[in-house]
PDB file of C-alpha atoms in Angstrom:
ATOM      1  CA  ASN Z   1      -7.928  16.552  -8.926  1.00 94.00           C
ATOM      2  CA  ILE Z   2      -5.572  14.995 -11.422  1.00 97.00           C
ATOM      3  CA  PHE Z   3      -3.002  13.756  -8.863  1.00 97.00           C
ATOM      4  CA  ARG Z   4      -5.595  12.022  -6.771  1.00 97.00           C
ATOM      5  CA  ALA Z   5      -7.167  10.428  -9.854  1.00 97.00           C
ATOM      6  CA  ALA Z   6      -3.769   9.293 -11.148  1.00 98.00           C
ATOM      7  CA  GLY Z   7      -2.873   7.956  -7.699  1.00 98.00           C
ATOM      8  CA  ASP Z   8      -6.063   5.936  -7.397  1.00 98.00           C
ATOM      9  CA  LEU Z   9      -5.689   4.649 -10.940  1.00 97.00           C
ATOM     10  CA  SER Z  10      -2.133   3.594 -10.214  1.00 98.00           C
ATOM     11  CA  HIS Z  11      -3.308   1.798  -7.077  1.00 97.00           C
ATOM     12  CA  LEU Z  12      -5.970  -0.026  -9.081  1.00 97.00           C
ATOM     13  CA  ILE Z  13      -3.508  -0.936 -11.831  1.00 97.00           C
ATOM     14  CA  SER Z  14      -0.985  -2.311  -9.335  1.00 97.00           C
ATOM     15  CA  ILE Z  15      -3.533  -4.825  -8.032  1.00 97.00           C
ATOM     16  CA  LEU Z  16      -4.587  -5.780 -11.543  1.00 97.00           C
ATOM     17  CA  ILE Z  17      -0.951  -6.342 -12.559  1.00 97.00           C
ATOM     18  CA  LEU Z  18      -0.401  -8.553  -9.535  1.00 97.00           C
ATOM     19  CA  LEU Z  19      -3.566 -10.590 -10.123  1.00 97.00           C
ATOM     20  CA  ASN Z  20      -2.740 -10.940 -13.790  1.00 96.00           C
ATOM     21  CA  THR Z  21       0.822 -12.015 -13.043  1.00 95.00           C
ATOM     22  CA  ILE Z  22      -0.307 -14.709 -10.623  1.00 96.00           C
ATOM     23  CA  GLN Z  23      -3.105 -16.011 -12.833  1.00 94.00           C
ATOM     24  CA  LYS Z  24      -1.073 -16.095 -16.029  1.00 94.00           C
ATOM     25  CA  SER Z  25       2.120 -17.594 -14.663  1.00 94.00           C
ATOM     26  CA  ARG Z  26       0.161 -19.702 -12.194  1.00 95.00           C
ATOM     27  CA  SER Z  27       2.904 -18.886  -9.733  1.00 94.00           C
ATOM     28  CA  ILE Z  28       3.586 -16.543  -6.882  1.00 95.00           C
ATOM     29  CA  ALA Z  29       7.360 -16.807  -7.078  1.00 94.00           C
ATOM     30  CA  GLY Z  30       9.045 -13.682  -5.796  1.00 93.00           C
ATOM     31  CA  ILE Z  31       5.908 -12.201  -4.217  1.00 96.00           C
ATOM     32  CA  SER Z  32       5.946 -11.674  -0.478  1.00 97.00           C
ATOM     33  CA  LEU Z  33       2.986 -13.247   1.284  1.00 97.00           C
ATOM     34  CA  LYS Z  34       3.784 -11.168   4.344  1.00 98.00           C
ATOM     35  CA  THR Z  35       3.417  -7.917   2.425  1.00 98.00           C
ATOM     36  CA  GLN Z  36       0.109  -9.135   1.008  1.00 98.00           C
ATOM     37  CA  ILE Z  37      -1.168 -10.074   4.466  1.00 98.00           C
ATOM     38  CA  LEU Z  38      -0.191  -6.618   5.716  1.00 98.00           C
ATOM     39  CA  TYR Z  39      -2.225  -5.064   2.884  1.00 98.00           C
ATOM     40  CA  VAL Z  40      -5.283  -7.087   3.896  1.00 98.00           C
ATOM     41  CA  LEU Z  41      -4.827  -5.661   7.376  1.00 98.00           C
ATOM     42  CA  VAL Z  42      -4.340  -2.134   6.008  1.00 98.00           C
ATOM     43  CA  PHE Z  43      -7.440  -2.281   3.831  1.00 98.00           C
ATOM     44  CA  LEU Z  44      -9.610  -3.900   6.492  1.00 98.00           C
ATOM     45  CA  THR Z  45      -8.679  -1.396   9.187  1.00 98.00           C
ATOM     46  CA  ARG Z  46      -8.966   1.625   6.912  1.00 97.00           C
ATOM     47  CA  TYR Z  47     -11.878   0.741   4.656  1.00 97.00           C
ATOM     48  CA  LEU Z  48     -14.295  -0.957   7.020  1.00 92.00           C
ATOM     49  CA  ASP Z  49     -15.455   2.581   7.740  1.00 94.00           C
ATOM     50  CA  LEU Z  50     -17.581   2.125   4.635  1.00 94.00           C
ATOM     51  CA  THR Z  51     -20.052   0.366   6.916  1.00 94.00           C
ATOM     52  CA  TYR Z  52     -20.755   3.572   8.851  1.00 93.00           C
ATOM     53  CA  ARG Z  53     -19.391   6.439   6.756  1.00 91.00           C
ATOM     54  CA  TYR Z  54     -20.607   7.211   3.284  1.00 94.00           C
ATOM     55  CA  VAL Z  55     -18.400   9.358   1.044  1.00 95.00           C
ATOM     56  CA  SER Z  56     -19.400   8.578  -2.520  1.00 96.00           C
ATOM     57  CA  ILE Z  57     -20.276   5.631  -4.704  1.00 97.00           C
ATOM     58  CA  TYR Z  58     -16.768   5.801  -6.187  1.00 97.00           C
ATOM     59  CA  ASN Z  59     -15.226   5.675  -2.726  1.00 97.00           C
ATOM     60  CA  THR Z  60     -17.389   2.733  -1.658  1.00 97.00           C
ATOM     61  CA  LEU Z  61     -16.693   0.707  -4.785  1.00 97.00           C
ATOM     62  CA  MET Z  62     -12.956   1.292  -4.577  1.00 97.00           C
ATOM     63  CA  LYS Z  63     -12.894   0.270  -0.927  1.00 98.00           C
ATOM     64  CA  LEU Z  64     -14.836  -2.899  -1.669  1.00 97.00           C
ATOM     65  CA  PHE Z  65     -12.479  -3.674  -4.530  1.00 98.00           C
ATOM     66  CA  PHE Z  66      -9.334  -3.226  -2.443  1.00 98.00           C
ATOM     67  CA  ILE Z  67     -10.633  -5.282   0.476  1.00 98.00           C
ATOM     68  CA  SER Z  68     -11.879  -8.147  -1.668  1.00 98.00           C
ATOM     69  CA  SER Z  69      -8.927  -8.250  -4.075  1.00 98.00           C
ATOM     70  CA  SER Z  70      -6.369  -8.260  -1.274  1.00 98.00           C
ATOM     71  CA  ILE Z  71      -8.129 -11.138   0.474  1.00 98.00           C
ATOM     72  CA  TYR Z  72      -8.405 -12.979  -2.833  1.00 98.00           C
ATOM     73  CA  ILE Z  73      -4.656 -12.555  -3.488  1.00 98.00           C
ATOM     74  CA  VAL Z  74      -3.786 -13.962  -0.068  1.00 98.00           C
ATOM     75  CA  TYR Z  75      -6.170 -16.849  -0.733  1.00 97.00           C
ATOM     76  CA  LEU Z  76      -4.415 -17.560  -4.053  1.00 97.00           C
ATOM     77  CA  MET Z  77      -1.025 -17.386  -2.389  1.00 97.00           C
ATOM     78  CA  ILE Z  78      -1.871 -19.710   0.480  1.00 96.00           C
ATOM     79  CA  TYR Z  79      -4.164 -22.250  -1.146  1.00 96.00           C
ATOM     80  CA  LYS Z  80      -3.939 -22.199  -4.902  1.00 95.00           C
ATOM     81  CA  PHE Z  81      -0.350 -21.465  -5.804  1.00 95.00           C
ATOM     82  CA  LYS Z  82       1.443 -22.177  -2.577  1.00 94.00           C
ATOM     83  CA  ASN Z  83       5.195 -21.785  -2.999  1.00 92.00           C
ATOM     84  CA  THR Z  84       7.353 -23.029  -0.154  1.00 93.00           C
ATOM     85  CA  GLU Z  85      10.538 -21.837  -1.829  1.00 92.00           C
ATOM     86  CA  THR Z  86       9.344 -18.252  -1.832  1.00 93.00           C
ATOM     87  CA  GLU Z  87       8.016 -18.632   1.700  1.00 93.00           C
ATOM     88  CA  GLN Z  88      11.440 -19.627   2.925  1.00 94.00           C
ATOM     89  CA  ILE Z  89      12.967 -16.317   1.893  1.00 94.00           C
ATOM     90  CA  ASP Z  90       9.961 -14.323   3.129  1.00 96.00           C
ATOM     91  CA  THR Z  91      11.314 -13.879   6.620  1.00 95.00           C
ATOM     92  CA  PHE Z  92      10.793 -10.242   7.490  1.00 96.00           C
ATOM     93  CA  PRO Z  93       9.558  -9.968  11.102  1.00 97.00           C
ATOM     94  CA  ILE Z  94       6.218  -8.277  10.447  1.00 97.00           C
ATOM     95  CA  GLU Z  95       5.101  -8.441  14.060  1.00 98.00           C
ATOM     96  CA  TYR Z  96       7.364  -5.441  14.696  1.00 98.00           C
ATOM     97  CA  LEU Z  97       5.708  -3.507  11.883  1.00 98.00           C
ATOM     98  CA  ILE Z  98       2.247  -4.321  13.223  1.00 98.00           C
ATOM     99  CA  GLY Z  99       3.199  -3.608  16.842  1.00 98.00           C
ATOM    100  CA  GLY Z 100       5.020  -0.395  15.970  1.00 98.00           C
ATOM    101  CA  SER Z 101       2.127   0.854  13.848  1.00 98.00           C
ATOM    102  CA  PHE Z 102      -0.281   0.080  16.655  1.00 98.00           C
ATOM    103  CA  ILE Z 103       1.726   2.034  19.206  1.00 98.00           C
ATOM    104  CA  LEU Z 104       2.123   4.973  16.814  1.00 98.00           C
ATOM    105  CA  SER Z 105      -1.613   4.955  16.120  1.00 98.00           C
ATOM    106  CA  LEU Z 106      -2.317   5.234  19.849  1.00 98.00           C
ATOM    107  CA  ILE Z 107      -0.015   8.250  20.070  1.00 98.00           C
ATOM    108  CA  PHE Z 108      -0.905   9.964  16.782  1.00 97.00           C
ATOM    109  CA  ASN Z 109      -4.554  10.146  15.867  1.00 96.00           C
ATOM    110  CA  TYR Z 110      -7.169  12.845  15.317  1.00 94.00           C
ATOM    111  CA  LYS Z 111      -9.328  11.596  18.157  1.00 94.00           C
ATOM    112  CA  PHE Z 112      -8.867   8.848  20.685  1.00 95.00           C
ATOM    113  CA  GLN Z 113     -11.706   6.849  19.187  1.00 95.00           C
ATOM    114  CA  PHE Z 114     -11.802   3.333  17.836  1.00 95.00           C
ATOM    115  CA  GLY Z 115     -12.408   4.337  14.226  1.00 94.00           C
ATOM    116  CA  GLU Z 116      -9.779   7.078  14.280  1.00 95.00           C
ATOM    117  CA  ILE Z 117      -7.164   4.813  15.846  1.00 97.00           C
ATOM    118  CA  LEU Z 118      -7.853   2.163  13.205  1.00 97.00           C
ATOM    119  CA  TRP Z 119      -7.497   4.800  10.488  1.00 97.00           C
ATOM    120  CA  SER Z 120      -4.178   5.962  11.898  1.00 97.00           C
ATOM    121  CA  PHE Z 121      -2.992   2.378  12.334  1.00 98.00           C
ATOM    122  CA  SER Z 122      -3.723   1.660   8.679  1.00 98.00           C
ATOM    123  CA  LEU Z 123      -1.736   4.719   7.564  1.00 98.00           C
ATOM    124  CA  TRP Z 124       1.328   3.752   9.587  1.00 98.00           C
ATOM    125  CA  LEU Z 125       1.110   0.128   8.583  1.00 98.00           C
ATOM    126  CA  GLU Z 126       0.686   0.976   4.913  1.00 98.00           C
ATOM    127  CA  SER Z 127       3.791   3.128   4.994  1.00 98.00           C
ATOM    128  CA  VAL Z 128       5.920   0.091   5.883  1.00 98.00           C
ATOM    129  CA  ALA Z 129       3.864  -2.758   4.374  1.00 98.00           C
ATOM    130  CA  ILE Z 130       6.129  -3.065   1.322  1.00 97.00           C
ATOM    131  CA  LEU Z 131       9.217  -3.765   3.443  1.00 97.00           C
ATOM    132  CA  PRO Z 132       8.920  -7.598   3.421  1.00 97.00           C
ATOM    133  CA  GLN Z 133       8.593  -7.437  -0.371  1.00 97.00           C
ATOM    134  CA  LEU Z 134      11.613  -5.155  -0.789  1.00 96.00           C
ATOM    135  CA  PHE Z 135      13.516  -7.305   1.683  1.00 95.00           C
ATOM    136  CA  MET Z 136      12.764 -10.343  -0.456  1.00 94.00           C
ATOM    137  CA  LEU Z 137      13.978  -8.558  -3.594  1.00 93.00           C
ATOM    138  CA  GLN Z 138      17.173  -7.756  -1.811  1.00 91.00           C
ATOM    139  CA  ARG Z 139      17.688 -11.366  -0.820  1.00 91.00           C
ATOM    140  CA  THR Z 140      17.054 -12.788  -4.268  1.00 91.00           C
ATOM    141  CA  GLY Z 141      18.783  -9.887  -5.994  1.00 89.00           C
ATOM    142  CA  GLU Z 142      16.450  -9.953  -8.984  1.00 88.00           C
ATOM    143  CA  ALA Z 143      12.782  -9.992  -9.846  1.00 90.00           C
ATOM    144  CA  ARG Z 144      10.404 -10.677 -12.679  1.00 90.00           C
ATOM    145  CA  THR Z 145       9.691  -7.534 -14.656  1.00 91.00           C
ATOM    146  CA  LEU Z 146       5.970  -7.746 -13.910  1.00 90.00           C
ATOM    147  CA  THR Z 147       6.653  -7.890 -10.197  1.00 93.00           C
ATOM    148  CA  THR Z 148       8.682  -4.701 -10.475  1.00 95.00           C
ATOM    149  CA  HIS Z 149       5.841  -3.016 -12.410  1.00 96.00           C
ATOM    150  CA  TYR Z 150       3.494  -4.028  -9.603  1.00 97.00           C
ATOM    151  CA  ILE Z 151       5.745  -2.565  -6.911  1.00 96.00           C
ATOM    152  CA  PHE Z 152       6.258   0.584  -8.953  1.00 96.00           C
ATOM    153  CA  ALA Z 153       2.526   1.183  -9.481  1.00 97.00           C
ATOM    154  CA  LEU Z 154       1.853   0.555  -5.801  1.00 97.00           C
ATOM    155  CA  GLY Z 155       4.537   3.010  -4.761  1.00 96.00           C
ATOM    156  CA  ALA Z 156       3.423   5.574  -7.336  1.00 97.00           C
ATOM    157  CA  TYR Z 157      -0.045   5.665  -5.771  1.00 97.00           C
ATOM    158  CA  ARG Z 158       1.102   7.149  -2.484  1.00 96.00           C
ATOM    159  CA  THR Z 159       3.746   9.287  -4.156  1.00 97.00           C
ATOM    160  CA  LEU Z 160       1.067  10.826  -6.397  1.00 98.00           C
ATOM    161  CA  TYR Z 161      -1.014  11.534  -3.313  1.00 98.00           C
ATOM    162  CA  ILE Z 162       1.662  13.975  -2.129  1.00 97.00           C
ATOM    163  CA  PRO Z 163       1.010  16.583  -4.870  1.00 97.00           C
ATOM    164  CA  ASN Z 164      -2.708  15.860  -4.299  1.00 98.00           C
ATOM    165  CA  TRP Z 165      -2.311  16.881  -0.649  1.00 97.00           C
ATOM    166  CA  ILE Z 166      -0.436  20.032  -1.627  1.00 97.00           C
ATOM    167  CA  PHE Z 167      -3.176  20.805  -4.147  1.00 97.00           C
ATOM    168  CA  ARG Z 168      -5.917  20.290  -1.553  1.00 96.00           C
ATOM    169  CA  TRP Z 169      -4.025  22.328   1.007  1.00 96.00           C
ATOM    170  CA  ILE Z 170      -3.931  25.260  -1.427  1.00 97.00           C
ATOM    171  CA  SER Z 171      -7.433  24.894  -2.857  1.00 96.00           C
ATOM    172  CA  GLU Z 172      -9.404  23.723   0.198  1.00 94.00           C
ATOM    173  CA  GLY Z 173      -7.137  24.500   3.124  1.00 94.00           C
ATOM    174  CA  ARG Z 174      -7.359  20.819   3.978  1.00 94.00           C
ATOM    175  CA  VAL Z 175      -4.290  19.368   5.677  1.00 94.00           C
ATOM    176  CA  ASP Z 176      -4.222  15.756   6.802  1.00 95.00           C
ATOM    177  CA  TYR Z 177      -0.970  15.697   8.775  1.00 94.00           C
ATOM    178  CA  LEU Z 178      -1.055  11.989   9.457  1.00 96.00           C
ATOM    179  CA  ALA Z 179      -1.633  10.974   5.863  1.00 97.00           C
ATOM    180  CA  ILE Z 180       1.000  13.427   4.646  1.00 97.00           C
ATOM    181  CA  PHE Z 181       3.658  12.334   7.109  1.00 97.00           C
ATOM    182  CA  THR Z 182       3.101   8.600   6.599  1.00 98.00           C
ATOM    183  CA  GLY Z 183       2.842   9.150   2.838  1.00 97.00           C
ATOM    184  CA  ILE Z 184       6.245  10.791   2.825  1.00 97.00           C
ATOM    185  CA  VAL Z 185       7.719   7.977   4.944  1.00 98.00           C
ATOM    186  CA  GLN Z 186       6.269   5.483   2.472  1.00 97.00           C
ATOM    187  CA  THR Z 187       7.707   7.340  -0.508  1.00 97.00           C
ATOM    188  CA  ILE Z 188      11.145   7.466   1.115  1.00 97.00           C
ATOM    189  CA  ILE Z 189      11.008   3.701   1.674  1.00 97.00           C
ATOM    190  CA  TYR Z 190      10.281   3.298  -2.033  1.00 97.00           C
ATOM    191  CA  SER Z 191      12.863   5.795  -3.246  1.00 96.00           C
ATOM    192  CA  ASP Z 192      15.665   3.269  -3.562  1.00 92.00           C
ATOM    193  CA  PHE Z 193      13.406   0.966  -5.511  1.00 95.00           C
ATOM    194  CA  PHE Z 194      12.194   3.809  -7.760  1.00 95.00           C
ATOM    195  CA  TYR Z 195      15.776   4.655  -8.540  1.00 94.00           C
ATOM    196  CA  ILE Z 196      16.698   1.122  -9.597  1.00 92.00           C
ATOM    197  CA  TYR Z 197      13.409   0.713 -11.450  1.00 93.00           C
ATOM    198  CA  TYR Z 198      14.074   3.860 -13.432  1.00 93.00           C
ATOM    199  CA  HIS Z 199      17.654   2.946 -14.263  1.00 91.00           C
ATOM    200  CA  ARG Z 200      17.127  -0.704 -15.130  1.00 87.00           C
ATOM    201  CA  VAL Z 201      13.577  -1.770 -15.842  1.00 86.00           C
ATOM    202  CA  LEU Z 202      12.571   1.269 -17.868  1.00 85.00           C
ATOM    203  CA  LYS Z 203      15.700   0.982 -19.962  1.00 88.00           C
ATOM    204  CA  GLY Z 204      14.906  -2.626 -20.755  1.00 87.00           C
ATOM    205  CA  PHE Z 205      17.333  -4.306 -18.401  1.00 88.00           C
ATOM    206  CA  LYS Z 206      16.397  -7.009 -15.983  1.00 87.00           C
ATOM    207  CA  PHE Z 207      15.695  -5.947 -12.444  1.00 88.00           C
ATOM    208  CA  GLU Z 208      18.933  -6.809 -10.725  1.00 88.00           C
ATOM    209  CA  LEU Z 209      20.291  -5.178  -7.658  1.00 83.00           C
ATOM    210  CA  PRO Z 210      23.751  -3.713  -8.062  1.00 77.00           C
TER     211      PRO Z 210
ATOM    212  CA  GLU C   1     -14.201  23.109  18.875  1.00 45.00           C
ATOM    213  CA  GLU C   2     -11.654  20.597  17.634  1.00 53.00           C
ATOM    214  CA  GLN C   3     -11.547  20.061  13.918  1.00 61.00           C
ATOM    215  CA  THR C   4     -11.533  16.518  12.602  1.00 74.00           C
ATOM    216  CA  ILE C   5     -10.348  15.480   9.194  1.00 85.00           C
ATOM    217  CA  VAL C   6     -12.922  14.005   6.867  1.00 91.00           C
ATOM    218  CA  HIS C   7     -11.549  10.709   5.603  1.00 94.00           C
ATOM    219  CA  ASP C   8     -12.577  10.968   1.985  1.00 95.00           C
ATOM    220  CA  GLU C   9      -9.423   9.529   0.430  1.00 96.00           C
ATOM    221  CA  LEU C  10      -8.334   5.991  -0.213  1.00 95.00           C
TER     222      LEU C  10
END
């Protein structure tokens, strides 16, 4: 359906914007390495099911793209364009996010099985993975426009999945409680950002926190 | 029989 397609496209675009920003400016200033590491963890734990579960060629290719691009971005950030200045303000304690997501995945899952727990873990972790990045924005108080486009596209992906879930609930009777709940949590975390993005970036102002 | 969700989304 259209929401799902738009969501996936937005997800794809967000990664391309980020890669393009890094490659062109040859800098990772203002981008949180911690958030990017969390995404590697999210994609690895959710998408490694492609080794034992086949959905479609589209699904497989997308999963491969997200796993490889996220690892590549972390590689660029650590080795190629290392930025100690940015690292110094990237101080969000992610071990709590990882630990909390792990505990929640043990409590909430569709089956107490390795693959299902990993899937649940990835959903919880994804819902909070942007926090180090937002935290960094808050500390610096401003961001490059491209960085804000990246965060917007990334947030739009999960937000667009919400109407997709409603659509699938009506048309197929399919309800994925875990994905829906964590998707809503994720969207709420982004809501503040969306608001500022709408009021400043889209009207041509610099991204500056009030 | 318990129903499991098919993980067909990204």
